[in-house]
PDB file of C-alpha atoms in Angstrom:
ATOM      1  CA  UNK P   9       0.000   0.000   0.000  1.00 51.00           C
ATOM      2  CA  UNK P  10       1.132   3.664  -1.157  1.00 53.00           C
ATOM      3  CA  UNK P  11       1.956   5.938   1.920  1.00 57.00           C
ATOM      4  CA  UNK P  12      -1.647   7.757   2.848  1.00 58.00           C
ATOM      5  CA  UNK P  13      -0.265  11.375   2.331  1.00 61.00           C
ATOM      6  CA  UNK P  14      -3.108  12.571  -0.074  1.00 66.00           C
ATOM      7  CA  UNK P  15      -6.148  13.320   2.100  1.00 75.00           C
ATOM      8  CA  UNK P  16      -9.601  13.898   0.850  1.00 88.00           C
ATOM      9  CA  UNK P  17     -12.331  15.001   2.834  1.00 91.00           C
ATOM     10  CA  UNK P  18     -14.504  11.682   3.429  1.00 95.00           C
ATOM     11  CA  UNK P  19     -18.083  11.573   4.308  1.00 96.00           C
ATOM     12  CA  UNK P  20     -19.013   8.286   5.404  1.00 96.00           C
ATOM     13  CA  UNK P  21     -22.948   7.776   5.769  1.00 96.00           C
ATOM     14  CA  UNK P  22     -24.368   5.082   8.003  1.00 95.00           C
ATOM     15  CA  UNK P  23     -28.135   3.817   7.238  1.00 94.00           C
ATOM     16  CA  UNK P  24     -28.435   0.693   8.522  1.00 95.00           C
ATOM     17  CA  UNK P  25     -29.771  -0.352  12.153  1.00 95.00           C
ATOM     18  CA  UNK P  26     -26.891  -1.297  14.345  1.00 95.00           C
ATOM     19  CA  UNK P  27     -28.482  -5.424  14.500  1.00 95.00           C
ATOM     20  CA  UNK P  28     -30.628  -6.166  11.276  1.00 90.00           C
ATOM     21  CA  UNK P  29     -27.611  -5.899   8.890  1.00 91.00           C
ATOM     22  CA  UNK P  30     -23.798  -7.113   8.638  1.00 93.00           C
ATOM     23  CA  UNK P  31     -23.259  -3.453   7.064  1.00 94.00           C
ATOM     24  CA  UNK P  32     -23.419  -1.785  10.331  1.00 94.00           C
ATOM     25  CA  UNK P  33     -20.876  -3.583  11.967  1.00 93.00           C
ATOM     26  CA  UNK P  34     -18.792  -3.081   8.760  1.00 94.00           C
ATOM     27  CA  UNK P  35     -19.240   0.623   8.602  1.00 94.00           C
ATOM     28  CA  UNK P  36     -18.256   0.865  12.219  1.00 93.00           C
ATOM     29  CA  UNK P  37     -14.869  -1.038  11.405  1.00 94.00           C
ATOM     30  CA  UNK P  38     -14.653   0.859   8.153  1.00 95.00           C
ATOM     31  CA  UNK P  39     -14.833   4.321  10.827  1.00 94.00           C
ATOM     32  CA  UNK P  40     -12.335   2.923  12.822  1.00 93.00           C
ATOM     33  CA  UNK P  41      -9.507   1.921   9.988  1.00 94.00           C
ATOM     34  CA  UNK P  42     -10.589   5.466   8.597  1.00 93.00           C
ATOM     35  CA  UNK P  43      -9.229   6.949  12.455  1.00 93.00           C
ATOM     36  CA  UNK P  44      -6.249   4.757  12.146  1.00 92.00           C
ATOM     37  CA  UNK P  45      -4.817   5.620   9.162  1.00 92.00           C
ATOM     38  CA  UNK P  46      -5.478   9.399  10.043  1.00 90.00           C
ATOM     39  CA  UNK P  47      -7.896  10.319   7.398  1.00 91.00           C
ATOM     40  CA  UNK P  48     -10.214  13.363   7.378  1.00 90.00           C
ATOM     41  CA  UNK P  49     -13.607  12.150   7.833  1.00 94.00           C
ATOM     42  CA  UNK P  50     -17.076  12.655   9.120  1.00 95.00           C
ATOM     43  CA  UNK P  51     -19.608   9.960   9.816  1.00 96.00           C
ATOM     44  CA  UNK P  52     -23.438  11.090   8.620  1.00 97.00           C
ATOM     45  CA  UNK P  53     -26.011   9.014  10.497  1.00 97.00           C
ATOM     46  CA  UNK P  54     -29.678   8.723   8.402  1.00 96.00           C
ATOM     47  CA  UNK P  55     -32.735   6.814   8.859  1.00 95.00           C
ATOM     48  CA  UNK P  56     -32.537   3.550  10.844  1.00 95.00           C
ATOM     49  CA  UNK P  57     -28.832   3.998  11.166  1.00 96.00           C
ATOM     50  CA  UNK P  58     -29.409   6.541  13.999  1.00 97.00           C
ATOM     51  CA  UNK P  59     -30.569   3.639  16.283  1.00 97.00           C
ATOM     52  CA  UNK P  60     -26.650   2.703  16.271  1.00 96.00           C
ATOM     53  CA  UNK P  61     -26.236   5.814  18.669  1.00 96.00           C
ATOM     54  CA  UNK P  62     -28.446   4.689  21.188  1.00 95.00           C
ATOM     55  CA  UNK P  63     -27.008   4.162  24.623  1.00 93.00           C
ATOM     56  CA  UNK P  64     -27.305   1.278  26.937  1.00 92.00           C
ATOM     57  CA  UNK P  65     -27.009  -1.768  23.928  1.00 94.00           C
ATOM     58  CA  UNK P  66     -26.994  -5.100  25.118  1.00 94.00           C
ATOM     59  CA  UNK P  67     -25.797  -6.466  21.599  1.00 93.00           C
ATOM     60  CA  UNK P  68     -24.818  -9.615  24.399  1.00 92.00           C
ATOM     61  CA  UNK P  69     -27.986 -10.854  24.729  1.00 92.00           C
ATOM     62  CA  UNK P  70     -28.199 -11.682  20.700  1.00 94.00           C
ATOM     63  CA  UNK P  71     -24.650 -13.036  20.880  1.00 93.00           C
ATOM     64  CA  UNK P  72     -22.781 -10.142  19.053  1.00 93.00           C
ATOM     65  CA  UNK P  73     -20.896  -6.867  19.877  1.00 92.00           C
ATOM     66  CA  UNK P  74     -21.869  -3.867  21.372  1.00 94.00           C
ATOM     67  CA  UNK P  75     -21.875  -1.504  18.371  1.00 95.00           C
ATOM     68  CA  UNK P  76     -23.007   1.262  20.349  1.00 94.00           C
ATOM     69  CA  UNK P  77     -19.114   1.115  22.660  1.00 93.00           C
ATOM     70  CA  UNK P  78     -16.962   0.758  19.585  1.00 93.00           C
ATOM     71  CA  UNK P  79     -18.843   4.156  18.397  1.00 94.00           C
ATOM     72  CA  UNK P  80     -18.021   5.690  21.480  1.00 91.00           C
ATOM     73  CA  UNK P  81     -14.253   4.946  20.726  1.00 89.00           C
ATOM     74  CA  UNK P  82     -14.165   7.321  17.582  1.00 89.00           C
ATOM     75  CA  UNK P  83     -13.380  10.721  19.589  1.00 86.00           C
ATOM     76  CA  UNK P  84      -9.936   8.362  20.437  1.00 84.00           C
ATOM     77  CA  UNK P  85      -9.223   8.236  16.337  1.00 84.00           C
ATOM     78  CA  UNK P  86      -9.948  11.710  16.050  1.00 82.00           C
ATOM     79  CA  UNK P  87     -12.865  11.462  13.809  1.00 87.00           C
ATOM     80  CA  UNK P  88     -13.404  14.911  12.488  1.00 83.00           C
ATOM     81  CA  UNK P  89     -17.525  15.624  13.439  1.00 92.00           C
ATOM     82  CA  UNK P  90     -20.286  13.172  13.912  1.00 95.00           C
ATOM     83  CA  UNK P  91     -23.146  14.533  12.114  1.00 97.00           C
ATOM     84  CA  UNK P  92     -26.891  12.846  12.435  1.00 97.00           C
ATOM     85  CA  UNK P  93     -30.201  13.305  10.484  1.00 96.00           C
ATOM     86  CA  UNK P  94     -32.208  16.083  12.548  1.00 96.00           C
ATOM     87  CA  UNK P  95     -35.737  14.144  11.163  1.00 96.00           C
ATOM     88  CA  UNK P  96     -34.185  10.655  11.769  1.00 97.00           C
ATOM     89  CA  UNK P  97     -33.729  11.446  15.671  1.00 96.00           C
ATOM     90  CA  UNK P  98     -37.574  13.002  15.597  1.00 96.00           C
ATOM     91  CA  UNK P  99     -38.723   9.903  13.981  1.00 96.00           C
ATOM     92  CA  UNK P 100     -37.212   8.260  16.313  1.00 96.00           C
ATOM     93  CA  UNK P 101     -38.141   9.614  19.225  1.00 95.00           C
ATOM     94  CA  UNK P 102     -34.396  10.757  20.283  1.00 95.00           C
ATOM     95  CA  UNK P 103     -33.041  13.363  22.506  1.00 92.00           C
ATOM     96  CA  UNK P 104     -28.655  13.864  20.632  1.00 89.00           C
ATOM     97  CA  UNK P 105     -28.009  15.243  24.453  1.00 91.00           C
ATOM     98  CA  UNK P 106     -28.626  11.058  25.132  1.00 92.00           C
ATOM     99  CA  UNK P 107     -26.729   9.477  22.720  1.00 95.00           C
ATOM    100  CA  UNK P 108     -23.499   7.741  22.689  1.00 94.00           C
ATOM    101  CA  UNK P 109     -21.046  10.646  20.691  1.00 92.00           C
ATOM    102  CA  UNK P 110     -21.523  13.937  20.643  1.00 93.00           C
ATOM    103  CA  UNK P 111     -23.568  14.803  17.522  1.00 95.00           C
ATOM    104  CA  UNK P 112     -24.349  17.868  14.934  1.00 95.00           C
ATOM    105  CA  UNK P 113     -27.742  17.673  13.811  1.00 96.00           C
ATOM    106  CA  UNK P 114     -28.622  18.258  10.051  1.00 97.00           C
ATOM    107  CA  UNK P 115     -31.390  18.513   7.415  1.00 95.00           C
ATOM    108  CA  UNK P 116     -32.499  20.614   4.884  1.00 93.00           C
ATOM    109  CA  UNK P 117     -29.678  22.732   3.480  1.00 95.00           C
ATOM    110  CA  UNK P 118     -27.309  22.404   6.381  1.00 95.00           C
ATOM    111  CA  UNK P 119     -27.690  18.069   5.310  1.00 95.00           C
ATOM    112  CA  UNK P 120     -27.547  19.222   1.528  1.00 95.00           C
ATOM    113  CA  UNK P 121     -24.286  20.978   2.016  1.00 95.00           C
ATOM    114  CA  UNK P 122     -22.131  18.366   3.895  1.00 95.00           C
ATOM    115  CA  UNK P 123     -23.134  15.751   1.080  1.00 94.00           C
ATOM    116  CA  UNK P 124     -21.940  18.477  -1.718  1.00 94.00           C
ATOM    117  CA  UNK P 125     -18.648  19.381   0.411  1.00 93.00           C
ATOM    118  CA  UNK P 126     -16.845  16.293   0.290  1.00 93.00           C
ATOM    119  CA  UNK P 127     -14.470  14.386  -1.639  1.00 94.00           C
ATOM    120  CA  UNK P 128     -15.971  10.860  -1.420  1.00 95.00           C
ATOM    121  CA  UNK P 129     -19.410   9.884  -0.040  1.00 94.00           C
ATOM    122  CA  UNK P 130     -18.566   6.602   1.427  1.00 94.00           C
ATOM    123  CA  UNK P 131     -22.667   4.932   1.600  1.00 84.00           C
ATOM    124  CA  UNK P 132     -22.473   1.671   3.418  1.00 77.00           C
TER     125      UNK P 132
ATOM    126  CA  UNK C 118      -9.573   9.762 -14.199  1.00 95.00           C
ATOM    127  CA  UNK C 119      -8.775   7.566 -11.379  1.00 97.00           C
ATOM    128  CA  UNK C 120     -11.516   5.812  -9.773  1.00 98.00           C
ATOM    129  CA  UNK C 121     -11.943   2.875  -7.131  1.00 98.00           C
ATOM    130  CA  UNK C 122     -15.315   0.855  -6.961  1.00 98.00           C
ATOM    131  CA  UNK C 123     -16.779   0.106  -3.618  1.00 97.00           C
ATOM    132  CA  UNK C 124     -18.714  -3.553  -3.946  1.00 98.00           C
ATOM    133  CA  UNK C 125     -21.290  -3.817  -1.100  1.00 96.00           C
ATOM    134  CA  UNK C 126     -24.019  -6.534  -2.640  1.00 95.00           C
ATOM    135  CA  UNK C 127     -23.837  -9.936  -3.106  1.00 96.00           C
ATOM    136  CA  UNK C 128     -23.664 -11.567  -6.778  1.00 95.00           C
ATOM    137  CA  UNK C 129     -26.636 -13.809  -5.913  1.00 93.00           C
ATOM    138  CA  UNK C 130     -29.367 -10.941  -4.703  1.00 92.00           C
ATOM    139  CA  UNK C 131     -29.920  -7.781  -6.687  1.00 90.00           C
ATOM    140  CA  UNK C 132     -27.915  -6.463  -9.364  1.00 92.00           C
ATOM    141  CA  UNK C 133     -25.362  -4.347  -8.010  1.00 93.00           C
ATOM    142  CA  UNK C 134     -22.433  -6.769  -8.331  1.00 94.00           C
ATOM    143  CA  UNK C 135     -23.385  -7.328 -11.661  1.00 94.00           C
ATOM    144  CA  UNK C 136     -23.719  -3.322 -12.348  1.00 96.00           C
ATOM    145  CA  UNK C 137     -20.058  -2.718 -10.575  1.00 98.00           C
ATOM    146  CA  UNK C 138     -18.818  -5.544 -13.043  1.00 97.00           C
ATOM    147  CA  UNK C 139     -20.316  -3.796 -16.218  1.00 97.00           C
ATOM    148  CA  UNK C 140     -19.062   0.111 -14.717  1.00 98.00           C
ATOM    149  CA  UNK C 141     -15.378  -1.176 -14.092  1.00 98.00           C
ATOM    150  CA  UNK C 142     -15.528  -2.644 -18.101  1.00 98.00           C
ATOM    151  CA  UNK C 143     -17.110   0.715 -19.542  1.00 98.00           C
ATOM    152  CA  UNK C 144     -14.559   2.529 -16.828  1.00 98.00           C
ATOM    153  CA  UNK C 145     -11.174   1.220 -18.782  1.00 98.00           C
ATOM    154  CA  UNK C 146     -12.788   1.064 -22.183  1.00 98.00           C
ATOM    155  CA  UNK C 147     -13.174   5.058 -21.537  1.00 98.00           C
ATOM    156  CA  UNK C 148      -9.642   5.541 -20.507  1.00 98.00           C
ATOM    157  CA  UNK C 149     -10.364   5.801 -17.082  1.00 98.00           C
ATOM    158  CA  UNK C 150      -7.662   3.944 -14.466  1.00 98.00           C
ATOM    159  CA  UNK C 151      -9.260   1.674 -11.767  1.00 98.00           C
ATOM    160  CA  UNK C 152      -7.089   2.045  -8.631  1.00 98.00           C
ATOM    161  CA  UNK C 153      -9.190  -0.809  -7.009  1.00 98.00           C
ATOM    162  CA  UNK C 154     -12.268  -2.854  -6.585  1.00 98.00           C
ATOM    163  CA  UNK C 155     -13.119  -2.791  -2.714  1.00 98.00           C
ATOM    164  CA  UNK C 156     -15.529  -5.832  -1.751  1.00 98.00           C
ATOM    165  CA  UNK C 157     -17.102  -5.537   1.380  1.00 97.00           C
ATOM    166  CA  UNK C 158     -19.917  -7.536   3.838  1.00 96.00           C
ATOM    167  CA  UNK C 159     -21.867  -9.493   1.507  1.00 96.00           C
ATOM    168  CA  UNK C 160     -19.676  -8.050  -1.748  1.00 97.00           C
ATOM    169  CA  UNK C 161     -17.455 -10.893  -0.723  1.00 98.00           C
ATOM    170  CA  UNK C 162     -19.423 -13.372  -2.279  1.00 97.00           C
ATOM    171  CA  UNK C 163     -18.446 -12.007  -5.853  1.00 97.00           C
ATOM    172  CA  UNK C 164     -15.010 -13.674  -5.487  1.00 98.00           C
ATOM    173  CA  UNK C 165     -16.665 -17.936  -4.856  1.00 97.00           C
ATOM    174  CA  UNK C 166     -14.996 -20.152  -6.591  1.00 96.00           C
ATOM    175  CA  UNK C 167     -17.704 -22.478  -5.709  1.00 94.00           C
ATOM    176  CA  UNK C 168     -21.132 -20.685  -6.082  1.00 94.00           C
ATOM    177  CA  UNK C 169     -23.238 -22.416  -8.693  1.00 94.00           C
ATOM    178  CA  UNK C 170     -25.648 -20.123 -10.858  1.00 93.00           C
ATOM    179  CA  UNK C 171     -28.213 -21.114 -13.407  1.00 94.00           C
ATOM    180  CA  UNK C 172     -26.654 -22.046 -16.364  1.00 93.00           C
ATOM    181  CA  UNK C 173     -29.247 -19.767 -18.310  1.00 94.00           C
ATOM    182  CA  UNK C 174     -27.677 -16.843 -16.133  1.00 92.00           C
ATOM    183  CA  UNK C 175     -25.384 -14.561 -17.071  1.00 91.00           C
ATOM    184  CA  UNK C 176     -22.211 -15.707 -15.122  1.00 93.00           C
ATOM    185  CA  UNK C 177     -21.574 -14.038 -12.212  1.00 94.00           C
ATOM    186  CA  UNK C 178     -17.647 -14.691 -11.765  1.00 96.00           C
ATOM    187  CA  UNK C 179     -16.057 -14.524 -15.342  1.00 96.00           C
ATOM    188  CA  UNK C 180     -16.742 -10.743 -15.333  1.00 97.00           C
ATOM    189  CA  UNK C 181     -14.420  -9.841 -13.030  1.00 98.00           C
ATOM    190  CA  UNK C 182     -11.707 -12.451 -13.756  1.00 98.00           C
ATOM    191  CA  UNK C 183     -11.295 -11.279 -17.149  1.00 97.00           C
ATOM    192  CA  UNK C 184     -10.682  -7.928 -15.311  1.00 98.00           C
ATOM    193  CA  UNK C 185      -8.367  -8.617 -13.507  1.00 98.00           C
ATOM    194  CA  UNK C 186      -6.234 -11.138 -15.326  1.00 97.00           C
ATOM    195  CA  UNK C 187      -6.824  -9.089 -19.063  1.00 96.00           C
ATOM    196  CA  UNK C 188      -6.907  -5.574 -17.540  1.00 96.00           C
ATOM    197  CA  UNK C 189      -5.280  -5.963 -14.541  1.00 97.00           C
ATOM    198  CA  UNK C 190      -7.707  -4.652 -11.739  1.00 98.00           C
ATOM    199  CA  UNK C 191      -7.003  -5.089  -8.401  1.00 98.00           C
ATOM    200  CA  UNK C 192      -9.798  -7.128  -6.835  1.00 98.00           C
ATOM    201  CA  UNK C 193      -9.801  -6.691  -2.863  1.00 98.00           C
ATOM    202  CA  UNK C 194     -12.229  -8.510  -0.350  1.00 98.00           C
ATOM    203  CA  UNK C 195     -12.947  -7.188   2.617  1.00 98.00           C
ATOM    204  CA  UNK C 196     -10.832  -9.947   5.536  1.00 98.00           C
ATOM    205  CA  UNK C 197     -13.527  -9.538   8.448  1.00 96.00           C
ATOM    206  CA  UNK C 198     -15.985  -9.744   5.935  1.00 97.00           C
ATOM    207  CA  UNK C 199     -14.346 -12.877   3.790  1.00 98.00           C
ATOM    208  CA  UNK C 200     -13.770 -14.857   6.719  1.00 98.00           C
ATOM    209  CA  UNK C 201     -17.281 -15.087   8.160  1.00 96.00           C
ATOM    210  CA  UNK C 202     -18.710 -16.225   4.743  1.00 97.00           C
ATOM    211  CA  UNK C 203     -16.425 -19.033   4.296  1.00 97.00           C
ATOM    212  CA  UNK C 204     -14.665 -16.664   1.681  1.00 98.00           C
ATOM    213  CA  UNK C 205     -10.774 -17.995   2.092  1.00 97.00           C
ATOM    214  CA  UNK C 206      -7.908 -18.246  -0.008  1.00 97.00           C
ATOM    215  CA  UNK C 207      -4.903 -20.367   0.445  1.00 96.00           C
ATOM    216  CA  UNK C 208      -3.458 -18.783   2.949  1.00 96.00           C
ATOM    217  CA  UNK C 209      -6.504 -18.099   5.251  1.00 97.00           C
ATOM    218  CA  UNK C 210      -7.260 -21.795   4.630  1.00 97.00           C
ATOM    219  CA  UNK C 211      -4.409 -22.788   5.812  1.00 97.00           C
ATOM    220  CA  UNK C 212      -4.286 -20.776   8.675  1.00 97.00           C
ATOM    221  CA  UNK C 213      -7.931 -21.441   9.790  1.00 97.00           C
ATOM    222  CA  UNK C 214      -7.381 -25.691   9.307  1.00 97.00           C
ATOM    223  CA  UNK C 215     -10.442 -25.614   6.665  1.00 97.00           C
ATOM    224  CA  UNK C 216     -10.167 -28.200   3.630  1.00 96.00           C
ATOM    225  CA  UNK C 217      -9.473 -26.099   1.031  1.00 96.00           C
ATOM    226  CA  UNK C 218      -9.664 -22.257  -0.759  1.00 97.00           C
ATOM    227  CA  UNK C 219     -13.137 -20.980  -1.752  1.00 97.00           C
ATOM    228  CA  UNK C 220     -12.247 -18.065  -3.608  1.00 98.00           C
ATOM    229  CA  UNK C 221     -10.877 -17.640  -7.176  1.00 98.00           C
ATOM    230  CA  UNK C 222      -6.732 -16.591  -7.200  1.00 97.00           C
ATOM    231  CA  UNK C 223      -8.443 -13.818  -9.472  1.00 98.00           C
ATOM    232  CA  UNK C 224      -9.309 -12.001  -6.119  1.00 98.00           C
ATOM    233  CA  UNK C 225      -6.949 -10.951  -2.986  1.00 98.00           C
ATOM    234  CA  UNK C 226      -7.935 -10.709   0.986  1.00 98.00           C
ATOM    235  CA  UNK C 227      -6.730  -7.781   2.531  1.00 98.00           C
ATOM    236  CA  UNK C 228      -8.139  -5.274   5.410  1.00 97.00           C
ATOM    237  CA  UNK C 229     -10.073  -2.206   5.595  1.00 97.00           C
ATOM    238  CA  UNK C 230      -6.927  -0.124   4.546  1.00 96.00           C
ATOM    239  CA  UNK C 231      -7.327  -1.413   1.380  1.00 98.00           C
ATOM    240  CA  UNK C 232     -10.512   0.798   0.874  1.00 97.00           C
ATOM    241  CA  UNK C 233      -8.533   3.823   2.894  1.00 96.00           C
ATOM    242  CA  UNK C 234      -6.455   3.823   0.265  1.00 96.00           C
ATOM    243  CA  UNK C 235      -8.290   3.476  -2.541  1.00 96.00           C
ATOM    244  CA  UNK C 236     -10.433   6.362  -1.136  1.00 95.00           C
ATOM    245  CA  UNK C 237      -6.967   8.473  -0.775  1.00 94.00           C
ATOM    246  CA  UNK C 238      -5.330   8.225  -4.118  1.00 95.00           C
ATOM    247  CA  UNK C 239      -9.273   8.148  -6.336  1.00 96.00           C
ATOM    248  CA  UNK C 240     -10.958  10.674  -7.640  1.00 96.00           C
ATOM    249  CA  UNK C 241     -13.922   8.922  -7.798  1.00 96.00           C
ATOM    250  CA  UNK C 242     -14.836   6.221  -5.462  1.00 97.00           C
ATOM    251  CA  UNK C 243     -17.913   4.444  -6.673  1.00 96.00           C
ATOM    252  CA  UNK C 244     -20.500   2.662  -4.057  1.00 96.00           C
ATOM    253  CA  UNK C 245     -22.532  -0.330  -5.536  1.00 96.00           C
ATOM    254  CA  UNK C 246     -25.564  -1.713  -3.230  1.00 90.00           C
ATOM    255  CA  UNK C 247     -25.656  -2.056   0.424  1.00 72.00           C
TER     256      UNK C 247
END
């Protein structure tokens, strides 16, 4: 692998529920290897995939990991902002003071812009 | 233009394995470069050696070996994601005690940084299914 001394500005957007799909674990690991090869990145949480924030998991209880700790390890790999889907958390029912990373909430044009601002949209 | 394809659907549901196949062809007949083909989760299953489709089906597999051994394109599968689904080559084989590889030699396993990279040193980086 080439040295990683071009950085682009990476947007990585997480839709799935943290449980129901392989993808979320995936995206989580994808976060973390993004953190430890010092990228610039943002995670965008939509739809379902705002469920991953929730605090208190016990991912034990269906024999898996709890997703909800390894997202509370990004602020270690310097992840760059943690931005979630304003309508998402009202659908939801969700307070961001409650969930497991701090969080900047989008929609509308403030959502529009971070999608158009980036180098890569990373959808998974 | 440089661009790197993202692979996030399985070859046996949907069609965005078979759309990634078609976009990486179209990609280098252009004149584009394709850094690398990043399979991940179920996007794994693209590289079986052993899946059996129809035989009135378009085939799943040769697409992307004639890519990379005519063309050349790196074709990465996710490790995590590889290992789960039985997805091994030699080496992992080996390793793990099972019988025998289940992916084609057309495809390598390699981690996450794979895709870091990719996403580094593209200008485009492509997402199919998922």
């Amino acid at each position: 692998m080439a040295e990683l001394t071009v950085k682009k500005r990476i947007v990585i957007v997480i839709r799935h529920a943290p449980y129901g799909h392989s993808m979320a674990r995936a995206c989580v690991d994808l976060a973390l290897a993004m953190g430890a090869f010092e990228q610039d990145f943002d995670l965008l949480f939509m739809g379902e995939g705002v469920l991953q924030l929730l605090p208190h998991q016990d991912a034990g209880a269906i024999g898996l990991k709890n997703i909800g700790r390894a997202l509370s390890s990004l602020p270690l790999v310097d992840v760059d902002a943690v931005y979630v889907d304003a309508s998402a958390l009202a659908r939801y029912g969700l307070n961001e003071q409650e969930l497991v990373l701090p969080t900047v909430p989008v929609e509308g044009d403030s959502l529009h812009r971070l999608l158009c601002d980036c180098d890569h949209l990373v959808g998974c | 233009m440089i661009y790197s394809l993202l692979v996030n659907s399985s070859p046996a549901s949907g069609h965005g394995a078979r759309t990634a196949a078609a976009f990486a062809r179209e990609l280098l007949a252009a004149g584009h470069t394709i850094r690398r083909v990043f399979f991940l989760d179920a996007g794994t299953f693209a590289g079986s050696t052993n899946a059996v489709f129809p035989q009135d089906e378009a085939d799943r597999l040769q697409p992307w070996i004639d890519l990379a051994e005519l063309q050349g394109v790196e074709l990465v599968l996710c490790i995590s994601s590889a290992l789960k689904r039985g997805m091994l080559d030699n080496t992992e084989a080996h390793r793990y005690e099972r019988e025998a590889a289940t992916i084609h030699p057309a495809f390598i396993i390699s981690g996450l940084g794979q895709l870091v990279d990719a996403c580094a040193h593209s200008d485009r980086l492509v997402t199919f299914g998922g």
